[in-house]
Amino acid sequence: MSIEYANLCSVVVKQVFGETVQIVADCLFCAVSRTLPAILKKTNLSRKEVSTALAVLIKYQLVVFAPCATNPFLAEYSLKREEIFYILRYPSYVQLIHSKYGPVGAAIAEELLHTGPQTATNVLLKCIANSEIKEKIETYRENFLAMVSDNYLIRLPQLISAEEDPVPKLQTDAYQYFAPPDINLHFISEVQAGKEKVEKAADAGIYWHANFSRFHQDFRDTVMIGAIERKLGTSASECFKYILKQMYERTDPWQKDCSNPFTFAEIKQTIEKKSNNLDLIKHLDQYVSLIADDPLRFIRKIGEMGGGQYVVDLNHAFEELTLSWFGSVITERYGSKASRIFRIIHMKKYIEQEELQKEAMIPAREAKLLSYYLFQDQFIQIKTIRKAGGGGTGPAKAFFLFHFKPRQSVRMILNICYKALYNTIERSNFEKSEHKRLIEKSQKLDSIVATMKERGESAEYIEEILETLTPPEREILEKVKTRIKTLSKAELTIDDSIFLLQMYLHHSKVETSLTTKDKK
């Protein structure tokens, strides 16, 4: 993990949990794992402060523990570095659930994300008590069970109580990850009436949390479907959506390279059952061929059985999407000529400067300058090939070849994105703290005005109250709100780029290049 990612995680933890938890998280970030005495020594915090911070991090599934290898009577704590970054995606997770299950599902997801893992009964009780949505308890139960069935919620390992074990152990049963909980509506009514305690619920001790991999699977599908829609149209994107659903029936969603094979007949059967798009049903064979023959090659034909046998090529799909993303970044930063140079280097794999300027049809001086800029910012690399002089006595002759190392460049860009995201969050925090008094004054006024409107106060009196915020203050407040809103949009844009690059690193092979050659 890079220093840029460490700084980003540090500021996220501080923003959400406070400074004490940040110090403990920073300590754990610097090591694979640490025991409690080691954390105390490193942080110079009191035992109570460190224990509380660890409890918070464990509750939110950001720290795991296990018996120490050298001393089984001590627990070793390890930080789940990747999941700290997921905190920034919480609004996106809630938005996704809202689009699928409506406001009730969004309330359940928000409760679990912001207050940590809980039992199903406890989640429903809190949602009903806190939510402004007036829905029946049955609706909340149905939505919770649907989210479990669709794998958006996952059951956490249960604690195994054994007196002889100095370090608690957790039991993980993979087959029970998505087993539906026992939610007793009558018992919930009894708890609401104060006749029962929530601790006596049938599902006591069974805790649920958001299944991040399922959310990321949907985000990945959205990226791919969006790319098909922009290039080939709505019907082609709908066709690909059903192809992905067919793929998930027999393939691990996070399989790195290609999916398991499926046939055209299976795709046709699925689309005829579920789709209302008559154009798609009528010309299905043409849409499938169109997606398979497109240079993006999200699917690849591998046989003729069942009307044609296909696989979804995730490796090639994200190679092409990442290459396109690189081209866009280079065009925005250096112009279209630099993007042309980059594409030629990628296509040729290895190319000399003189040949590069001829292929790109750019003047020699400009081609050298642009290729230097690309090399300086690590978008391209140089490979040196040395050849001994005549008779082995003369000076060695060297050839300098431009080439592109995708994984190296992606990691470099990822670090830049982490740094940009860190700067964006810090700037947003600075704006909020710098104008804290003005923001609080505006919020108080809004609250007072809302109360006055409920009481039916006159418009003149309300206007008089609003005038306590002077025109210069209003102008400053509007500028601050605009800046914060712009920074929030920048955070979302940067996170989209980070997600695409992370998907490329996951699905690409370790030794590969973004290639346009046909795979066999």
GROMACS .gro file of C-alpha atoms in nm, residues 114-506:
model
  393
  114HIS     CA    1  -2.384   0.383   0.973
  115THR     CA    2  -2.439   0.199   1.302
  116GLY     CA    3  -2.251  -0.124   1.226
  117PRO     CA    4  -2.362  -0.491   1.217
  118GLN     CA    5  -2.683  -0.574   1.403
  119THR     CA    6  -2.943  -0.848   1.435
  120ALA     CA    7  -3.232  -0.840   1.190
  121THR     CA    8  -3.486  -0.774   1.469
  122ASN     CA    9  -3.282  -0.482   1.603
  123VAL     CA   10  -3.241  -0.329   1.256
  124LEU     CA   11  -3.616  -0.340   1.189
  125LEU     CA   12  -3.698  -0.190   1.530
  126LYS     CA   13  -3.457   0.100   1.475
  127CYS     CA   14  -3.576   0.162   1.118
  128ILE     CA   15  -3.939   0.176   1.228
  129ALA     CA   16  -3.857   0.406   1.521
  130ASN     CA   17  -3.628   0.646   1.330
  131SER     CA   18  -3.766   0.645   0.978
  132GLU     CA   19  -4.011   0.903   0.850
  133ILE     CA   20  -4.147   0.641   0.608
  134LYS     CA   21  -4.484   0.517   0.728
  135GLU     CA   22  -4.479   0.155   0.619
  136LYS     CA   23  -4.604  -0.165   0.780
  137ILE     CA   24  -4.357  -0.385   0.968
  138GLU     CA   25  -4.429  -0.662   0.713
  139THR     CA   26  -4.285  -0.439   0.437
  140TYR     CA   27  -3.961  -0.394   0.632
  141ARG     CA   28  -3.933  -0.771   0.689
  142GLU     CA   29  -3.998  -0.850   0.322
  143ASN     CA   30  -3.734  -0.600   0.210
  144PHE     CA   31  -3.478  -0.732   0.460
  145LEU     CA   32  -3.534  -1.093   0.347
  146ALA     CA   33  -3.517  -0.989  -0.020
  147MET     CA   34  -3.183  -0.813   0.039
  148VAL     CA   35  -3.050  -1.128   0.210
  149SER     CA   36  -3.182  -1.346  -0.075
  150ASP     CA   37  -3.010  -1.121  -0.333
  151ASN     CA   38  -2.684  -1.136  -0.130
  152TYR     CA   39  -2.671  -0.763  -0.048
  153LEU     CA   40  -2.664  -0.851   0.323
  154ILE     CA   41  -2.435  -1.117   0.465
  155ARG     CA   42  -2.437  -1.300   0.796
  156LEU     CA   43  -2.126  -1.246   1.007
  157PRO     CA   44  -1.932  -1.528   1.178
  158GLN     CA   45  -2.068  -1.623   1.520
  159LEU     CA   46  -1.866  -1.617   1.841
  160ILE     CA   47  -1.765  -1.957   1.979
  161SER     CA   48  -1.763  -1.934   2.357
  162ALA     CA   49  -1.501  -2.159   2.517
  163GLU     CA   50  -1.359  -2.090   2.860
  164GLU     CA   51  -1.022  -2.248   2.779
  165ASP     CA   52  -0.964  -2.012   2.482
  166PRO     CA   53  -0.793  -1.689   2.598
  167VAL     CA   54  -0.865  -1.529   2.256
  168PRO     CA   55  -1.227  -1.549   2.134
  169LYS     CA   56  -1.283  -1.746   1.814
  170LEU     CA   57  -1.537  -1.691   1.539
  171GLN     CA   58  -1.709  -1.973   1.352
  172THR     CA   59  -1.755  -1.926   0.978
  173ASP     CA   60  -2.006  -2.142   0.792
  174ALA     CA   61  -2.005  -2.041   0.426
  175TYR     CA   62  -2.334  -2.222   0.353
  176GLN     CA   63  -2.510  -2.002   0.613
  177TYR     CA   64  -2.387  -1.664   0.486
  178PHE     CA   65  -2.722  -1.596   0.319
  179ALA     CA   66  -2.955  -1.817   0.525
  180PRO     CA   67  -3.268  -1.605   0.599
  181PRO     CA   68  -3.311  -1.496   0.962
  182ASP     CA   69  -3.609  -1.581   1.182
  183ILE     CA   70  -3.795  -1.249   1.216
  184ASN     CA   71  -4.096  -1.277   1.450
  185LEU     CA   72  -4.336  -0.988   1.388
  186HIS     CA   73  -4.539  -1.061   1.701
  187PHE     CA   74  -4.224  -1.045   1.913
  188ILE     CA   75  -4.128  -0.709   1.752
  189SER     CA   76  -4.473  -0.575   1.846
  190GLU     CA   77  -4.418  -0.696   2.202
  191VAL     CA   78  -4.081  -0.516   2.216
  192GLN     CA   79  -4.242  -0.196   2.085
  193ALA     CA   80  -4.506  -0.222   2.358
  194GLY     CA   81  -4.233  -0.269   2.621
  195LYS     CA   82  -4.345  -0.622   2.713
  196GLU     CA   83  -4.031  -0.799   2.581
  197LYS     CA   84  -3.660  -0.724   2.551
  198VAL     CA   85  -3.488  -0.732   2.212
  199GLU     CA   86  -3.210  -0.952   2.357
  200LYS     CA   87  -3.460  -1.243   2.378
  201ALA     CA   88  -3.534  -1.241   2.004
  202ALA     CA   89  -3.514  -1.568   1.810
  203ASP     CA   90  -3.227  -1.429   1.599
  204ALA     CA   91  -3.025  -1.294   1.893
  205GLY     CA   92  -2.649  -1.333   1.830
  206ILE     CA   93  -2.689  -1.350   1.450
  207TYR     CA   94  -2.547  -1.027   1.308
  208TRP     CA   95  -2.583  -0.889   0.955
  209HIS     CA   96  -2.372  -0.649   0.755
  210ALA     CA   97  -2.349  -0.513   0.399
  211ASN     CA   98  -2.190  -0.754   0.149
  212PHE     CA   99  -1.953  -0.515  -0.031
  213SER     CA  100  -1.853  -0.762  -0.303
  214ARG     CA  101  -2.217  -0.784  -0.415
  215PHE     CA  102  -2.242  -0.406  -0.443
  216HIS     CA  103  -1.916  -0.392  -0.639
  217GLN     CA  104  -2.045  -0.664  -0.870
  218ASP     CA  105  -2.339  -0.439  -0.957
  219PHE     CA  106  -2.109  -0.138  -1.004
  220ARG     CA  107  -1.889  -0.343  -1.237
  221ASP     CA  108  -2.193  -0.456  -1.439
  222THR     CA  109  -2.308  -0.094  -1.466
  223VAL     CA  110  -1.968   0.010  -1.607
  224MET     CA  111  -1.978  -0.263  -1.872
  225ILE     CA  112  -2.346  -0.217  -1.964
  226GLY     CA  113  -2.293   0.160  -1.986
  227ALA     CA  114  -2.000   0.112  -2.225
  228ILE     CA  115  -2.213  -0.114  -2.450
  229GLU     CA  116  -2.505   0.133  -2.443
  230ARG     CA  117  -2.288   0.431  -2.540
  231LYS     CA  118  -2.135   0.242  -2.832
  232LEU     CA  119  -2.402  -0.001  -2.957
  233GLY     CA  120  -2.733   0.132  -2.826
  234THR     CA  121  -2.999   0.051  -2.566
  235SER     CA  122  -3.111  -0.286  -2.706
  236ALA     CA  123  -2.752  -0.416  -2.720
  237SER     CA  124  -2.694  -0.306  -2.359
  238GLU     CA  125  -3.014  -0.483  -2.249
  239CYS     CA  126  -2.898  -0.796  -2.430
  240PHE     CA  127  -2.563  -0.779  -2.249
  241LYS     CA  128  -2.742  -0.731  -1.914
  242TYR     CA  129  -2.923  -1.064  -1.964
  243ILE     CA  130  -2.596  -1.226  -2.077
  244LEU     CA  131  -2.439  -1.122  -1.744
  245LYS     CA  132  -2.735  -1.270  -1.553
  246GLN     CA  133  -2.688  -1.593  -1.747
  247MET     CA  134  -2.316  -1.586  -1.667
  248TYR     CA  135  -2.375  -1.557  -1.290
  249GLU     CA  136  -2.587  -1.873  -1.287
  250ARG     CA  137  -2.279  -2.091  -1.345
  251THR     CA  138  -1.975  -1.866  -1.283
  252ASP     CA  139  -1.818  -1.716  -0.973
  253PRO     CA  140  -1.884  -1.340  -1.005
  254TRP     CA  141  -1.521  -1.258  -0.926
  255GLN     CA  142  -1.361  -1.511  -1.159
  256LYS     CA  143  -1.061  -1.323  -1.296
  257ASP     CA  144  -1.029  -1.415  -1.662
  258CYS     CA  145  -1.329  -1.554  -1.854
  259SER     CA  146  -1.669  -1.684  -1.749
  260ASN     CA  147  -1.778  -2.045  -1.790
  261PRO     CA  148  -1.935  -2.111  -2.134
  262PHE     CA  149  -2.303  -2.052  -2.208
  263THR     CA  150  -2.501  -2.102  -2.530
  264PHE     CA  151  -2.708  -1.875  -2.753
  265ALA     CA  152  -3.012  -2.097  -2.685
  266GLU     CA  153  -2.985  -2.025  -2.311
  267ILE     CA  154  -2.960  -1.649  -2.373
  268LYS     CA  155  -3.261  -1.662  -2.606
  269GLN     CA  156  -3.467  -1.858  -2.355
  270THR     CA  157  -3.387  -1.607  -2.076
  271ILE     CA  158  -3.463  -1.298  -2.287
  272GLU     CA  159  -3.790  -1.437  -2.425
  273LYS     CA  160  -3.907  -1.502  -2.068
  274LYS     CA  161  -3.801  -1.173  -1.906
  275SER     CA  162  -3.768  -0.901  -2.171
  276ASN     CA  163  -4.044  -0.684  -2.319
  277ASN     CA  164  -3.816  -0.545  -2.592
  278LEU     CA  165  -3.967  -0.683  -2.914
  279ASP     CA  166  -3.682  -0.548  -3.127
  280LEU     CA  167  -3.429  -0.734  -2.912
  281ILE     CA  168  -3.625  -1.061  -2.922
  282LYS     CA  169  -3.670  -1.039  -3.302
  283HIS     CA  170  -3.304  -0.959  -3.384
  284LEU     CA  171  -3.136  -1.131  -3.088
  285ASP     CA  172  -2.885  -1.324  -3.302
  286GLN     CA  173  -2.772  -0.999  -3.465
  287TYR     CA  174  -2.727  -0.820  -3.129
  288VAL     CA  175  -2.524  -1.108  -2.986
  289SER     CA  176  -2.304  -1.114  -3.299
  290LEU     CA  177  -2.269  -0.736  -3.281
  291ILE     CA  178  -2.141  -0.750  -2.921
  292ALA     CA  179  -1.909  -1.045  -3.000
  293ASP     CA  180  -1.762  -0.880  -3.313
  294ASP     CA  181  -1.718  -0.534  -3.158
  295PRO     CA  182  -1.354  -0.435  -3.081
  296LEU     CA  183  -1.446  -0.416  -2.711
  297ARG     CA  184  -1.508  -0.795  -2.731
  298PHE     CA  185  -1.694  -0.820  -2.400
  299ILE     CA  186  -1.809  -1.164  -2.515
  300ARG     CA  187  -1.619  -1.414  -2.726
  301LYS     CA  188  -1.747  -1.704  -2.935
  302ILE     CA  189  -1.572  -2.033  -2.859
  303GLY     CA  190  -1.793  -2.296  -3.025
  304GLU     CA  191  -2.104  -2.377  -3.229
  305MET     CA  192  -2.297  -2.591  -2.979
  306GLY     CA  193  -2.652  -2.470  -2.894
  307GLY     CA  194  -2.657  -2.208  -3.167
  308GLY     CA  195  -2.318  -2.075  -3.062
  309GLN     CA  196  -2.117  -2.107  -2.742
  310TYR     CA  197  -1.988  -1.786  -2.575
  311VAL     CA  198  -1.786  -1.665  -2.276
  312VAL     CA  199  -1.775  -1.320  -2.114
  313ASP     CA  200  -1.411  -1.206  -2.142
  314LEU     CA  201  -1.373  -0.988  -1.830
  315ASN     CA  202  -0.996  -0.965  -1.875
  316HIS     CA  203  -1.020  -0.819  -2.226
  317ALA     CA  204  -1.324  -0.604  -2.139
  318PHE     CA  205  -1.142  -0.413  -1.867
  319GLU     CA  206  -0.824  -0.395  -2.074
  320GLU     CA  207  -1.020  -0.211  -2.343
  321LEU     CA  208  -1.208   0.011  -2.097
  322THR     CA  209  -0.884   0.104  -1.919
  323LEU     CA  210  -0.706   0.174  -2.247
  324SER     CA  211  -0.993   0.402  -2.351
  325TRP     CA  212  -0.975   0.575  -2.012
  326PHE     CA  213  -0.599   0.632  -2.054
  327GLY     CA  214  -0.661   0.780  -2.398
  328SER     CA  215  -0.919   1.023  -2.254
  329VAL     CA  216  -0.688   1.132  -1.971
  330ILE     CA  217  -0.394   1.190  -2.209
  331THR     CA  218  -0.617   1.384  -2.453
  332GLU     CA  219  -0.742   1.613  -2.175
  333ARG     CA  220  -0.393   1.667  -2.038
  334TYR     CA  221  -0.171   1.691  -2.347
  335GLY     CA  222  -0.405   1.702  -2.647
  336SER     CA  223  -0.513   1.467  -2.926
  337LYS     CA  224  -0.161   1.434  -3.076
  338ALA     CA  225  -0.025   1.291  -2.750
  339SER     CA  226  -0.317   1.048  -2.742
  340ARG     CA  227  -0.227   0.940  -3.097
  341ILE     CA  228   0.135   0.879  -2.990
  342PHE     CA  229   0.014   0.674  -2.692
  343ARG     CA  230  -0.212   0.457  -2.912
  344ILE     CA  231   0.070   0.392  -3.161
  345ILE     CA  232   0.310   0.288  -2.881
  346HIS     CA  233   0.044   0.057  -2.741
  347MET     CA  234  -0.030  -0.091  -3.086
  348LYS     CA  235   0.335  -0.142  -3.186
  349LYS     CA  236   0.440  -0.258  -2.836
  350TYR     CA  237   0.801  -0.140  -2.893
  351ILE     CA  238   0.891   0.152  -3.119
  352GLU     CA  239   1.185   0.390  -3.172
  353GLN     CA  240   1.152   0.767  -3.167
  354GLU     CA  241   1.212   0.814  -3.542
  355GLU     CA  242   0.960   0.548  -3.639
  356LEU     CA  243   0.711   0.689  -3.385
  357GLN     CA  244   0.708   1.037  -3.538
  358LYS     CA  245   0.664   0.888  -3.887
  359GLU     CA  246   0.374   0.665  -3.778
  360ALA     CA  247   0.205   0.949  -3.588
  361MET     CA  248   0.265   1.194  -3.875
  362ILE     CA  249   0.371   1.463  -3.628
  363PRO     CA  250   0.673   1.696  -3.669
  364ALA     CA  251   0.989   1.553  -3.510
  365ARG     CA  252   1.028   1.827  -3.248
  366GLU     CA  253   0.665   1.808  -3.135
  367ALA     CA  254   0.669   1.427  -3.127
  368LYS     CA  255   0.984   1.429  -2.910
  369LEU     CA  256   0.831   1.683  -2.671
  370LEU     CA  257   0.502   1.495  -2.633
  371SER     CA  258   0.669   1.156  -2.592
  372TYR     CA  259   0.898   1.314  -2.329
  373TYR     CA  260   0.593   1.444  -2.139
  374LEU     CA  261   0.430   1.100  -2.151
  375PHE     CA  262   0.752   0.937  -2.029
  376GLN     CA  263   0.802   1.197  -1.755
  377ASP     CA  264   0.452   1.131  -1.617
  378GLN     CA  265   0.502   0.752  -1.646
  379PHE     CA  266   0.232   0.690  -1.905
  380ILE     CA  267   0.497   0.519  -2.118
  381GLN     CA  268   0.835   0.361  -2.041
  382ILE     CA  269   1.170   0.326  -2.222
  383LYS     CA  270   1.352  -0.001  -2.280
  384THR     CA  271   1.724   0.026  -2.356
  385ILE     CA  272   1.887  -0.235  -2.583
  386ARG     CA  273   2.264  -0.219  -2.600
  387LYS     CA  274   2.470  -0.360  -2.885
  388ALA     CA  275   2.848  -0.395  -2.866
  389GLY     CA  276   3.061  -0.192  -3.114
  390GLY     CA  277   3.247  -0.345  -3.408
  391GLY     CA  278   3.504  -0.602  -3.301
  392GLY     CA  279   3.402  -0.555  -2.938
  393THR     CA  280   3.639  -0.256  -2.902
  394GLY     CA  281   3.419   0.042  -2.995
  395PRO     CA  282   3.158   0.211  -2.780
  396ALA     CA  283   2.833   0.021  -2.724
  397LYS     CA  284   2.547   0.129  -2.944
  398ALA     CA  285   2.213   0.172  -2.768
  399PHE     CA  286   1.857   0.159  -2.900
  400PHE     CA  287   1.584   0.330  -2.698
  401LEU     CA  288   1.239   0.182  -2.748
  402PHE     CA  289   0.916   0.329  -2.615
  403HIS     CA  290   0.669   0.080  -2.470
  404PHE     CA  291   0.372   0.067  -2.235
  405LYS     CA  292   0.354  -0.129  -1.906
  406PRO     CA  293  -0.016  -0.120  -1.818
  407ARG     CA  294  -0.007  -0.249  -1.459
  408GLN     CA  295   0.277  -0.015  -1.366
  409SER     CA  296   0.096   0.284  -1.521
  410VAL     CA  297  -0.237   0.188  -1.361
  411ARG     CA  298  -0.078   0.170  -1.016
  412MET     CA  299   0.087   0.508  -1.072
  413ILE     CA  300  -0.247   0.664  -1.176
  414LEU     CA  301  -0.421   0.498  -0.880
  415ASN     CA  302  -0.178   0.667  -0.641
  416ILE     CA  303  -0.246   1.002  -0.812
  417CYS     CA  304  -0.621   0.939  -0.769
  418TYR     CA  305  -0.574   0.856  -0.398
  419LYS     CA  306  -0.377   1.178  -0.354
  420ALA     CA  307  -0.640   1.381  -0.541
  421LEU     CA  308  -0.919   1.228  -0.331
  422TYR     CA  309  -0.725   1.305  -0.012
  423ASN     CA  310  -0.676   1.667  -0.121
  424THR     CA  311  -1.045   1.697  -0.211
  425ILE     CA  312  -1.157   1.573   0.132
  426GLU     CA  313  -0.907   1.795   0.312
  427ARG     CA  314  -1.017   2.100   0.114
  428SER     CA  315  -1.383   2.025   0.184
  429ASN     CA  316  -1.307   1.991   0.557
  430PHE     CA  317  -1.114   2.320   0.548
  431GLU     CA  318  -1.407   2.502   0.384
  432LYS     CA  319  -1.647   2.365   0.646
  433SER     CA  320  -1.423   2.455   0.943
  434GLU     CA  321  -1.332   2.798   0.803
  435HIS     CA  322  -1.699   2.897   0.766
  436LYS     CA  323  -1.834   2.685   1.053
  437ARG     CA  324  -2.004   2.978   1.231
  438LEU     CA  325  -2.181   3.094   0.916
  439ILE     CA  326  -2.297   2.742   0.823
  440GLU     CA  327  -2.432   2.680   1.176
  441LYS     CA  328  -2.612   3.017   1.171
  442SER     CA  329  -2.775   2.929   0.839
  443GLN     CA  330  -2.883   2.586   0.967
  444LYS     CA  331  -3.036   2.741   1.283
  445LEU     CA  332  -3.227   2.994   1.074
  446ASP     CA  333  -3.358   2.718   0.845
  447SER     CA  334  -3.474   2.522   1.152
  448ILE     CA  335  -3.645   2.828   1.304
  449VAL     CA  336  -3.818   2.915   0.976
  450ALA     CA  337  -3.943   2.555   0.933
  451THR     CA  338  -4.087   2.562   1.287
  452MET     CA  339  -4.251   2.900   1.223
  453LYS     CA  340  -4.412   2.773   0.903
  454GLU     CA  341  -4.554   2.475   1.092
  455ARG     CA  342  -4.702   2.716   1.350
  456GLY     CA  343  -4.851   2.927   1.070
  457GLU     CA  344  -4.657   3.249   1.135
  458SER     CA  345  -4.703   3.539   0.894
  459ALA     CA  346  -4.478   3.575   0.587
  460GLU     CA  347  -4.363   3.923   0.704
  461TYR     CA  348  -4.239   3.787   1.038
  462ILE     CA  349  -4.059   3.498   0.865
  463GLU     CA  350  -3.895   3.744   0.622
  464GLU     CA  351  -3.781   3.954   0.918
  465ILE     CA  352  -3.615   3.650   1.075
  466LEU     CA  353  -3.443   3.563   0.746
  467GLU     CA  354  -3.298   3.913   0.725
  468THR     CA  355  -3.076   3.839   1.026
  469LEU     CA  356  -2.847   3.675   0.767
  470THR     CA  357  -2.697   3.980   0.594
  471PRO     CA  358  -2.649   3.998   0.212
  472PRO     CA  359  -2.266   3.970   0.237
  473GLU     CA  360  -2.306   3.661   0.459
  474ARG     CA  361  -2.553   3.511   0.211
  475GLU     CA  362  -2.309   3.569  -0.074
  476ILE     CA  363  -2.023   3.404   0.117
  477LEU     CA  364  -2.250   3.114   0.217
  478GLU     CA  365  -2.358   3.053  -0.144
  479LYS     CA  366  -1.994   3.048  -0.259
  480VAL     CA  367  -1.900   2.802   0.017
  481LYS     CA  368  -2.194   2.574  -0.068
  482THR     CA  369  -2.099   2.583  -0.437
  483ARG     CA  370  -1.736   2.494  -0.359
  484ILE     CA  371  -1.836   2.207  -0.128
  485LYS     CA  372  -2.082   2.077  -0.389
  486THR     CA  373  -1.811   2.092  -0.659
  487LEU     CA  374  -1.569   1.905  -0.433
  488SER     CA  375  -1.834   1.637  -0.364
  489LYS     CA  376  -1.884   1.587  -0.739
  490ALA     CA  377  -1.505   1.562  -0.780
  491GLU     CA  378  -1.497   1.289  -0.512
  492LEU     CA  379  -1.756   1.085  -0.704
  493THR     CA  380  -1.570   1.129  -1.036
  494ILE     CA  381  -1.236   1.027  -0.883
  495ASP     CA  382  -1.397   0.723  -0.717
  496ASP     CA  383  -1.540   0.613  -1.055
  497SER     CA  384  -1.187   0.625  -1.201
  498ILE     CA  385  -1.045   0.438  -0.901
  499PHE     CA  386  -1.309   0.167  -0.934
  500LEU     CA  387  -1.234   0.114  -1.305
  501LEU     CA  388  -0.859   0.087  -1.241
  502GLN     CA  389  -0.914  -0.151  -0.947
  503MET     CA  390  -1.129  -0.373  -1.169
  504TYR     CA  391  -0.853  -0.377  -1.430
  505LEU     CA  392  -0.594  -0.484  -1.171
  506HIS     CA  393  -0.827  -0.756  -1.044
   0.00000   0.00000   0.00000
